[in-house]
Coordinates of C-alpha atoms in Angstrom, one line a residue:
Chain A
M1 CA 180.4 66.2 75.0
A2 CA 177.7 65.7 72.5
E3 CA 175.8 68.7 71.4
K4 CA 172.1 69.0 72.4
P5 CA 169.9 68.6 69.4
A6 CA 168.5 71.9 68.2
V7 CA 164.8 72.4 68.9
V8 CA 163.0 73.7 65.9
V9 CA 160.1 75.9 66.8
P10 CA 157.7 76.8 64.0
E11 CA 157.6 80.6 63.3
D12 CA 153.8 80.7 63.5
Y13 CA 154.0 79.2 67.0
L14 CA 156.6 81.9 68.0
R15 CA 154.5 84.7 66.6
N16 CA 151.5 83.3 68.5
I17 CA 153.4 83.3 71.7
E18 CA 154.7 86.8 71.1
K19 CA 151.1 88.0 70.4
K20 CA 149.9 86.4 73.7
V21 CA 152.7 88.0 75.6
E22 CA 151.9 91.4 74.0
D23 CA 148.2 90.9 75.0
L24 CA 149.1 90.0 78.6
K25 CA 151.2 93.2 78.7
A26 CA 148.3 95.2 77.4
L27 CA 146.0 93.7 80.0
M28 CA 148.5 94.7 82.7
E29 CA 148.7 98.2 81.3
V30 CA 144.9 98.4 81.4
S31 CA 144.9 97.3 85.0
A32 CA 147.5 100.0 85.7
I33 CA 145.4 102.7 84.0
I34 CA 142.4 101.5 86.0
S35 CA 144.1 101.8 89.4
S36 CA 145.7 105.2 88.4
T37 CA 142.6 107.3 88.2
L38 CA 139.0 107.6 89.5
D39 CA 138.1 110.2 86.9
F40 CA 135.3 108.4 85.2
N41 CA 135.3 110.1 81.8
N42 CA 139.1 110.1 81.5
L43 CA 139.3 106.5 82.6
M44 CA 136.8 105.2 80.0
T45 CA 138.5 107.0 77.2
L46 CA 142.0 105.7 78.2
V47 CA 140.8 102.2 78.6
M48 CA 138.8 102.0 75.4
E49 CA 141.7 103.6 73.4
K50 CA 144.0 100.9 74.7
A51 CA 141.4 98.2 74.0
K52 CA 141.0 99.5 70.4
D53 CA 144.8 99.3 69.9
V54 CA 145.2 95.8 71.5
M55 CA 142.3 94.4 69.5
D56 CA 143.6 96.2 66.4
A57 CA 140.1 97.4 65.6
E58 CA 138.7 100.4 63.8
A59 CA 136.3 101.5 66.6
C60 CA 135.0 100.6 70.1
S61 CA 132.3 101.9 72.3
I62 CA 130.7 101.5 75.7
L63 CA 127.0 101.8 76.4
L64 CA 125.9 102.2 80.0
Y65 CA 122.6 100.8 81.3
N66 CA 120.3 103.4 82.8
R67 CA 118.3 101.8 85.5
D68 CA 115.7 104.5 85.5
T69 CA 114.8 104.3 81.8
K70 CA 115.9 100.7 81.4
K71 CA 117.8 101.7 78.3
L72 CA 121.4 101.5 77.1
E73 CA 123.0 104.9 76.4
F74 CA 126.3 105.5 74.7
E75 CA 129.0 106.7 77.1
V76 CA 132.2 106.5 75.0
A77 CA 132.7 105.8 71.3
I78 CA 136.2 105.8 69.9
C79 CA 136.8 105.9 66.2
K80 CA 138.4 108.2 63.6
E81 CA 135.9 111.0 64.0
D82 CA 136.0 112.8 67.4
S83 CA 132.4 113.9 67.1
T84 CA 131.1 110.3 67.1
T85 CA 130.6 110.1 70.9
D86 CA 128.6 113.4 71.0
I87 CA 126.3 112.2 68.1
L88 CA 125.7 108.8 69.7
K89 CA 125.2 110.2 73.2
K90 CA 122.6 112.7 72.0
K91 CA 120.8 110.6 69.4
V92 CA 121.0 106.9 70.1
T93 CA 119.6 104.8 72.9
L94 CA 118.8 101.1 72.8
G95 CA 116.1 99.3 74.7
M96 CA 116.7 95.9 76.3
G97 CA 116.7 93.3 73.5
Q98 CA 117.1 96.0 70.8
G99 CA 120.1 95.7 68.5
I100 CA 123.1 93.5 69.2
A101 CA 124.0 95.5 72.4
G102 CA 120.5 95.2 73.6
W103 CA 120.5 91.4 73.0
V104 CA 123.8 91.1 74.9
A105 CA 122.4 93.2 77.8
E106 CA 119.2 91.2 78.0
N107 CA 120.9 87.7 77.8
L108 CA 124.1 88.7 79.7
K109 CA 126.1 86.7 77.1
P110 CA 129.0 87.9 74.9
L111 CA 128.5 87.7 71.1
I112 CA 131.0 87.6 68.2
V113 CA 129.2 88.6 65.0
K114 CA 131.3 87.9 61.9
D115 CA 129.0 89.7 59.5
V116 CA 126.5 92.1 60.9
K117 CA 124.6 92.2 57.6
A118 CA 123.7 88.6 58.1
D119 CA 122.5 89.1 61.7
S120 CA 118.9 90.2 62.1
R121 CA 119.6 91.6 65.6
F122 CA 121.9 94.3 64.2
S123 CA 120.4 97.8 64.5
E124 CA 121.6 100.3 61.8
E125 CA 120.7 103.3 63.8
A126 CA 124.2 104.1 65.2
D127 CA 125.8 103.7 61.8
K128 CA 123.1 105.9 60.2
Q129 CA 123.8 108.7 62.7
T130 CA 127.6 108.6 62.5
G131 CA 128.3 107.5 58.9
F132 CA 130.4 104.6 60.2
T133 CA 130.0 101.2 58.6
T134 CA 130.0 98.3 60.9
R135 CA 131.2 95.0 59.4
S136 CA 132.0 92.7 62.3
L137 CA 132.0 93.1 66.0
I138 CA 132.3 91.6 69.5
A139 CA 129.9 92.7 72.2
V140 CA 130.4 91.8 75.8
P141 CA 128.1 92.5 78.8
L142 CA 129.7 94.5 81.6
V143 CA 128.4 93.0 84.8
G144 CA 129.3 94.2 88.3
R145 CA 128.3 93.3 91.9
S146 CA 125.0 95.0 91.5
G147 CA 124.1 93.5 88.1
L148 CA 124.2 94.8 84.6
I149 CA 126.4 97.9 84.1
G150 CA 126.4 98.2 80.3
V151 CA 127.8 96.7 77.1
A152 CA 131.2 97.1 75.5
E153 CA 131.6 96.7 71.8
I154 CA 134.7 96.5 69.5
L155 CA 134.1 96.9 65.8
N156 CA 135.8 96.0 62.5
P157 CA 139.2 94.3 62.9
K158 CA 141.7 96.2 60.8
K159 CA 143.7 93.3 59.3
K160 CA 141.1 90.6 58.8
D161 CA 137.4 90.2 58.0
F162 CA 136.1 89.2 61.4
F163 CA 137.2 88.7 65.0
S164 CA 138.3 85.2 66.2
G165 CA 137.3 83.2 69.2
Y166 CA 140.6 84.2 70.8
D167 CA 139.8 87.9 70.2
G168 CA 136.6 87.3 72.0
E169 CA 138.3 85.8 75.0
M170 CA 140.8 88.7 75.1
F171 CA 138.1 91.3 74.8
Q172 CA 136.1 89.6 77.6
A173 CA 139.2 89.7 79.9
L174 CA 139.5 93.4 79.1
C175 CA 135.9 94.0 79.8
R176 CA 136.0 92.3 83.2
Q177 CA 138.6 95.0 84.2
V178 CA 136.4 97.7 82.6
A179 CA 133.4 96.6 84.6
I180 CA 135.4 96.8 87.9
A181 CA 136.7 100.2 86.8
I182 CA 133.3 101.6 86.1
E183 CA 131.9 100.3 89.3
N184 CA 134.7 101.8 91.3
A185 CA 134.5 105.1 89.6
Q186 CA 130.7 105.2 90.0
F187 CA 131.1 104.4 93.7
H188 CA 133.7 107.1 94.1
K189 CA 131.4 109.6 92.3
E190 CA 128.5 108.6 94.4
S191 CA 130.5 109.0 97.7
I192 CA 131.6 112.5 96.6
E193 CA 128.0 113.3 95.7
R194 CA 126.8 111.9 99.1
E195 CA 129.2 114.1 101.0
R196 CA 128.2 117.2 99.0
L197 CA 124.6 116.5 99.7
R198 CA 125.2 115.9 103.4
Q199 CA 127.0 119.3 103.6
E200 CA 124.2 121.0 101.7
L201 CA 121.6 119.5 104.0
E202 CA 123.5 120.6 107.1
I203 CA 123.4 124.2 105.7
A204 CA 119.7 123.8 104.9
S205 CA 119.0 122.6 108.4
A206 CA 120.9 125.5 110.0
L207 CA 119.1 127.9 107.6
Q208 CA 115.7 126.4 108.6
R209 CA 116.6 126.7 112.3
S210 CA 117.7 130.3 111.9
F211 CA 114.2 131.3 110.7
L212 CA 112.4 129.8 113.7
P213 CA 111.7 132.0 116.7
E214 CA 114.8 132.5 118.9
S215 CA 113.1 131.1 121.9
P216 CA 110.8 128.0 121.7
I217 CA 108.6 129.5 124.5
F218 CA 106.2 132.5 124.1
K219 CA 104.1 133.9 126.9
K220 CA 101.5 136.6 126.5
G221 CA 98.8 137.2 129.1
N222 CA 97.2 133.9 129.9
V223 CA 98.6 132.2 126.9
M224 CA 101.7 130.1 127.1
V225 CA 103.0 128.6 123.9
S226 CA 106.0 126.2 123.6
A227 CA 107.4 124.3 120.7
V228 CA 109.7 121.4 120.0
N229 CA 111.2 121.0 116.5
I230 CA 113.6 118.2 115.6
S231 CA 115.0 118.5 112.1
A232 CA 115.5 115.3 110.0
A233 CA 118.8 114.8 108.4
K234 CA 117.1 115.3 105.0
V235 CA 115.4 118.5 106.3
G236 CA 111.6 118.4 106.2
G237 CA 110.7 122.1 106.0
D238 CA 108.6 122.3 109.2
I239 CA 107.7 125.8 110.4
Y240 CA 106.4 127.3 113.6
D241 CA 106.1 130.9 114.7
F242 CA 104.6 133.0 117.5
I243 CA 103.7 136.6 117.0
E244 CA 101.7 139.4 118.6
P245 CA 99.7 140.4 115.5
V246 CA 97.7 143.1 117.3
E247 CA 97.7 144.3 120.9
G248 CA 96.2 141.7 123.3
K249 CA 96.4 138.8 120.8
A250 CA 98.8 136.0 120.4
G251 CA 99.3 134.4 117.0
V252 CA 100.5 130.7 116.8
F253 CA 101.5 129.3 113.4
I254 CA 102.5 125.7 112.5
G255 CA 103.2 124.5 109.0
D256 CA 104.9 121.8 106.9
V257 CA 106.3 122.5 103.4
S258 CA 106.0 119.7 100.8
G259 CA 109.2 117.9 99.9
K260 CA 112.5 117.7 101.7
G261 CA 116.0 119.0 101.5
V262 CA 117.5 122.3 100.4
S263 CA 114.4 123.3 98.4
A264 CA 112.1 122.7 101.4
A265 CA 114.4 124.7 103.7
L266 CA 114.6 127.6 101.3
Y267 CA 110.9 127.6 100.7
M268 CA 110.2 127.4 104.5
A269 CA 112.4 130.5 104.9
K270 CA 110.5 132.4 102.2
I271 CA 107.1 131.4 103.8
I272 CA 108.0 132.4 107.3
S273 CA 109.1 135.8 106.0
D274 CA 105.9 136.2 104.0
F275 CA 103.9 135.1 107.0
R276 CA 105.5 137.6 109.4
Y277 CA 104.9 140.4 106.8
I278 CA 101.3 139.4 106.1
A279 CA 100.2 138.6 109.7
H280 CA 101.5 141.9 111.2
K281 CA 98.5 144.0 112.3
V282 CA 96.0 141.6 110.8
D283 CA 93.4 140.2 113.3
S284 CA 92.0 137.5 111.1
T285 CA 93.4 134.0 110.6
A286 CA 91.4 133.5 107.4
V287 CA 92.7 136.7 105.8
V288 CA 96.3 135.7 106.6
L289 CA 95.9 132.2 105.1
N290 CA 94.1 133.6 102.0
R291 CA 96.9 136.1 101.4
L292 CA 99.6 133.5 102.0
N293 CA 97.7 131.2 99.6
T294 CA 97.8 133.8 96.8
I295 CA 101.5 134.4 97.2
L296 CA 102.3 130.7 97.4
S297 CA 100.2 129.9 94.2
Q298 CA 103.3 131.0 92.3
A299 CA 105.4 128.2 94.0
P300 CA 107.7 126.2 91.7
R301 CA 107.2 122.5 91.1
G302 CA 103.8 122.2 92.8
M303 CA 105.3 123.0 96.2
F304 CA 102.6 123.6 98.9
L305 CA 102.3 124.2 102.6
T306 CA 99.9 122.6 105.1
A307 CA 99.3 125.0 108.0
I308 CA 97.3 126.0 111.1
Y309 CA 97.0 129.6 112.2
I310 CA 95.5 130.4 115.6
I311 CA 94.9 133.9 117.0
A312 CA 94.1 133.8 120.8
D313 CA 92.7 136.6 122.9
I314 CA 95.2 136.6 125.7
I315 CA 92.6 137.9 128.2
T316 CA 89.5 136.0 127.4
G317 CA 90.8 132.8 125.8
D318 CA 88.7 133.1 122.7
L319 CA 90.4 131.6 119.7
H320 CA 90.1 131.9 116.0
I321 CA 91.5 129.1 113.9
S322 CA 92.1 128.5 110.2
V323 CA 93.4 125.3 108.8
A324 CA 94.9 124.6 105.4
G325 CA 95.2 120.8 104.8
H326 CA 97.1 120.3 108.1
P327 CA 96.6 117.2 110.3
P328 CA 94.0 117.7 113.1
F329 CA 95.1 119.2 116.4
L330 CA 94.3 117.8 119.9
W331 CA 92.3 119.7 122.5
I332 CA 92.8 118.6 126.1
T333 CA 89.7 119.9 128.0
D334 CA 87.3 118.7 130.7
G335 CA 89.5 115.7 131.4
E336 CA 89.4 114.4 127.8
V337 CA 91.3 114.6 124.6
R338 CA 89.4 115.8 121.6
V339 CA 90.7 115.3 118.0
M340 CA 89.8 118.6 116.4
S341 CA 89.2 118.1 112.7
V342 CA 87.7 121.5 112.0
P343 CA 86.2 122.8 108.7
S344 CA 89.3 123.6 106.7
G345 CA 90.6 124.1 103.2
P346 CA 93.3 122.3 101.2
P347 CA 97.0 123.1 101.6
L348 CA 98.2 126.6 100.6
G349 CA 99.6 127.3 97.2
I350 CA 97.4 125.0 95.2
L351 CA 94.1 126.6 94.3
P352 CA 92.4 130.0 94.8
M353 CA 90.4 129.5 98.0
D354 CA 88.6 131.3 100.9
Y355 CA 89.7 129.6 104.0
P356 CA 87.1 129.3 106.8
T357 CA 87.6 130.4 110.4
V358 CA 86.5 128.4 113.4
A359 CA 85.9 130.0 116.8
M360 CA 86.4 128.2 120.1
S361 CA 87.1 129.2 123.7
L362 CA 89.7 127.9 126.1
K363 CA 89.1 127.3 129.9
G364 CA 91.6 127.2 132.7
G365 CA 94.0 124.3 132.3
D366 CA 93.1 123.6 128.6
R367 CA 95.8 122.6 126.3
L368 CA 96.1 122.4 122.5
I369 CA 98.6 120.1 120.9
L370 CA 99.5 120.9 117.3
L371 CA 101.8 118.6 115.3
T372 CA 103.2 118.0 111.9
D373 CA 102.9 114.6 110.1
G374 CA 106.5 113.7 110.9
V375 CA 105.3 112.8 114.4
F376 CA 102.8 110.2 113.3
E377 CA 104.6 109.0 110.1
A378 CA 107.7 107.9 112.0
K379 CA 108.6 104.4 110.9
N380 CA 110.0 101.4 112.9
K381 CA 112.6 98.9 111.7
E382 CA 109.8 96.7 110.4
G383 CA 108.7 99.5 108.2
Q384 CA 105.4 100.2 110.1
R385 CA 104.3 103.7 110.7
I386 CA 103.4 104.8 114.2
G387 CA 100.1 106.3 113.0
F388 CA 97.9 109.2 114.2
E389 CA 95.7 107.0 116.3
N390 CA 98.7 105.7 118.3
I391 CA 99.7 109.3 119.1
V392 CA 96.2 110.2 120.1
G393 CA 96.0 107.1 122.4
F394 CA 99.4 108.0 124.0
V395 CA 98.2 111.6 124.6
K396 CA 95.0 110.3 126.2
R397 CA 97.0 108.1 128.6
H398 CA 99.3 110.9 129.6
K399 CA 97.1 114.0 129.2
D400 CA 97.7 115.2 132.7
E401 CA 101.5 115.1 132.5
E402 CA 103.3 118.4 132.6
Q403 CA 105.9 117.2 130.2
L404 CA 103.4 115.7 127.7
V405 CA 105.0 117.0 124.5
Q406 CA 108.5 115.8 125.5
M407 CA 106.9 112.4 126.4
V408 CA 105.3 112.1 122.9
I409 CA 108.6 112.9 121.3
E410 CA 110.3 110.2 123.4
H411 CA 107.5 107.8 122.5
V412 CA 108.0 108.4 118.8
N413 CA 111.8 108.1 119.2
D414 CA 111.4 104.8 121.0
F415 CA 109.1 103.5 118.3
S416 CA 111.6 104.4 115.5
K417 CA 114.7 103.5 117.4
G418 CA 117.6 102.6 115.0
M419 CA 116.0 104.3 112.1
E420 CA 117.1 107.5 110.5
R421 CA 114.5 110.2 111.0
A422 CA 112.8 110.6 107.7
D423 CA 110.9 113.8 108.4
D424 CA 111.0 116.8 110.7
I425 CA 109.0 116.5 113.9
T426 CA 107.3 119.6 115.2
M427 CA 104.9 119.9 118.1
V428 CA 103.5 123.1 119.5
E429 CA 101.6 123.3 122.7
V430 CA 99.2 126.1 123.6
K431 CA 98.3 126.3 127.4
W432 CA 95.7 128.5 128.9
S433 CA 96.6 129.4 132.5
A434 CA 93.6 131.5 133.6
I435 CA 91.1 130.0 136.0
Chain B
M1 CA 108.4 102.8 92.1
E2 CA 107.4 101.5 88.6
I3 CA 105.8 103.6 85.9
E4 CA 103.9 102.2 83.0
I5 CA 102.0 104.3 80.5
V6 CA 99.2 102.5 78.8
D7 CA 96.4 103.5 76.5
Y8 CA 92.8 103.3 77.5
K9 CA 90.3 104.2 74.7
G10 CA 92.7 106.8 73.4
A11 CA 93.5 108.3 76.8
N12 CA 96.9 108.0 78.5
V13 CA 96.9 106.0 81.7
V14 CA 99.9 106.3 84.0
V15 CA 100.0 103.1 86.0
L16 CA 102.1 103.5 89.1
S17 CA 103.3 100.9 91.7
G18 CA 105.5 101.1 94.8
D19 CA 106.5 104.2 96.8
I20 CA 106.2 107.7 95.4
D21 CA 108.7 109.6 97.5
M22 CA 111.4 112.2 97.3
Y23 CA 113.6 109.7 95.4
S24 CA 111.1 108.5 92.9
S25 CA 109.0 111.6 92.3
P26 CA 111.6 113.3 90.0
I27 CA 111.4 110.3 87.6
L28 CA 107.6 110.5 87.8
R29 CA 107.7 114.2 87.2
K30 CA 109.8 113.8 84.1
Q31 CA 107.2 111.3 82.6
L32 CA 104.2 113.5 83.5
M33 CA 105.7 116.6 82.1
L34 CA 106.5 114.9 78.8
L35 CA 102.8 114.2 78.5
I36 CA 101.6 117.6 79.8
D37 CA 104.0 119.4 77.5
K38 CA 102.1 117.7 74.6
K39 CA 98.9 119.2 76.1
V40 CA 97.2 115.9 76.4
P41 CA 93.5 116.6 77.2
L42 CA 93.0 113.8 79.7
L43 CA 95.5 112.0 82.0
L44 CA 94.5 109.2 84.2
I45 CA 96.7 108.1 87.1
D46 CA 96.2 104.6 88.3
F47 CA 97.1 104.4 92.0
K48 CA 96.0 100.8 92.6
A49 CA 99.5 99.4 93.3
V50 CA 100.9 102.5 95.0
S51 CA 102.1 101.6 98.5
Y52 CA 103.0 105.1 99.8
I53 CA 103.1 108.7 98.7
D54 CA 104.8 111.5 100.5
S55 CA 104.5 115.3 100.1
S56 CA 107.1 115.4 97.3
G57 CA 104.9 112.9 95.4
I58 CA 101.8 114.9 96.0
A59 CA 103.6 118.1 94.9
T60 CA 104.4 116.3 91.6
F61 CA 100.7 115.8 91.0
V62 CA 99.9 119.4 92.1
E63 CA 102.4 120.6 89.5
G64 CA 100.8 118.3 86.9
L65 CA 97.3 119.5 87.8
K66 CA 98.3 123.2 87.6
G67 CA 100.0 122.5 84.3
M68 CA 96.9 120.8 82.8
M69 CA 94.5 123.4 84.2
S70 CA 96.4 126.1 82.3
Y71 CA 95.2 124.6 78.9
G72 CA 91.9 123.1 80.1
G73 CA 93.2 119.5 80.4
R74 CA 92.0 117.2 83.1
L75 CA 94.1 115.1 85.5
K76 CA 92.1 112.3 87.2
L77 CA 93.3 110.0 89.9
L78 CA 91.8 106.5 90.3
G79 CA 92.0 103.4 92.4
I80 CA 93.6 105.1 95.4
P81 CA 94.2 102.5 98.2
E82 CA 92.5 103.2 101.6
G83 CA 95.7 104.1 103.4
I84 CA 96.6 106.7 100.8
M85 CA 93.1 108.0 100.5
E86 CA 93.4 108.8 104.3
I87 CA 96.3 111.2 103.4
F88 CA 94.2 112.8 100.7
N89 CA 91.2 113.2 103.1
F90 CA 93.4 114.4 106.0
S91 CA 94.9 117.1 104.0
K92 CA 91.7 118.0 102.1
L93 CA 93.4 117.1 98.8
D94 CA 90.3 115.3 97.9
R95 CA 88.9 118.8 97.1
V96 CA 91.8 119.5 94.9
F97 CA 92.0 116.4 92.7
E98 CA 89.3 114.6 90.7
I99 CA 89.3 111.1 92.4
Y100 CA 87.5 108.0 91.0
G101 CA 87.1 104.4 92.1
N102 CA 87.9 102.8 88.8
I103 CA 89.1 103.5 85.3
D104 CA 85.6 103.5 83.7
D105 CA 84.3 106.0 86.2
A106 CA 87.4 108.2 85.7
F107 CA 87.1 108.0 81.9
N108 CA 83.3 108.5 81.6
N109 CA 82.8 111.3 84.1

């Protein structure tokens, strides 16, 4: 049998094939690293170290796009000096279009720069801060499902003057994996954060409930007060309270703390404690609000409280009312519904203020409906708010119903069906039962 | 929410658009506090393109107002759309903030 002729393969060709096989192996290793951990910082360092080795480069870095500031911020930088990442993280950010990374981010196109000195887009800021000298680089945009994530750069090939087109393709293939990894890690981090927040809000909601009166019904003499409070998932900081400040008087308090979440719940707890302390043995709604206003003026972050405080004589039906920036209340009397926008002051905790007191008198069968803004700011699926006028109209149509408050709540729930409740809903009803 | 800070005759104007709510107000707070920490004497807030503000947003301006009052600075709101003005009137916040129709009135008064 004749021998097969020997195939002569040029050595260069073989080396090229070997290099490509090595690169494919590296890509697979990167893929394995990516699926092995969701620890964002660890992952970025591992992947970029691998990228630096594969590309046989002196340094590499990742800048992440901050959607709030619309700037690129250094996340990882790997080179000889370990301190480089810290320096870059603290001192260097790039705007869109600024420097080569900024250009790549803005145009969403990769770039191979053979000589940075000859490229007017190059920003020397990072080099100045770190003492590193950039000669040549590849910059690739990291793009995920939700758009720009950041920019990856690889700097200074060790054994040649500049990167080749093949290097560019290889780095792009790596960066596609990096983009997926960052997105997955961010999603993982966000889902942990969401769960932590949900648990905190649950505690805040329980805390808020624990500070409300044990029973939602309060009866003293001819006054009957009842309340409905439905807490939003995000906890809106609504307050109500019933007390007997002095013998023969019933005190009814409703309020709404600015903001939402844990801070609103904690602040609500502080306010209700302050209110109970201040209102005890004080027969003046204005004095109570003035004192509360002084205490709350030290509130952090501009937090404030809108409130109504009513003191009712349980024998005569005479009322004294002070209002601090709270929505009007409704007075059902003589077969009509009156919107009571009485002289009042701004919310508590903002400015030094003397709150006015308004006097009125209830007759047999009269009802007052007090509410917080969560009632009329409820949104439907189309994004429309139900509005104060709508609530007033509903109350007018059903003013004689015994279960009026419950009906208003159902009306609001129907309107915002399918929507997460954005704010607490609180309604307090004061009924005068004497003839 | 979008925040843009522009100059008007040497005064800082914070031009806002979109919803100012519990999600966006921390970003707004950061920007306002940067200016207030520098003790700017006058800060104008342009509300023309604001679609909604909740109590977290209002608290951010209350904090800004208190901060500026401590060194005699003035915070002025301008161009508040009708729907948002109702919230300010409803809660008597129109007595707390200096409110103007347009930038010239806000700057000159």
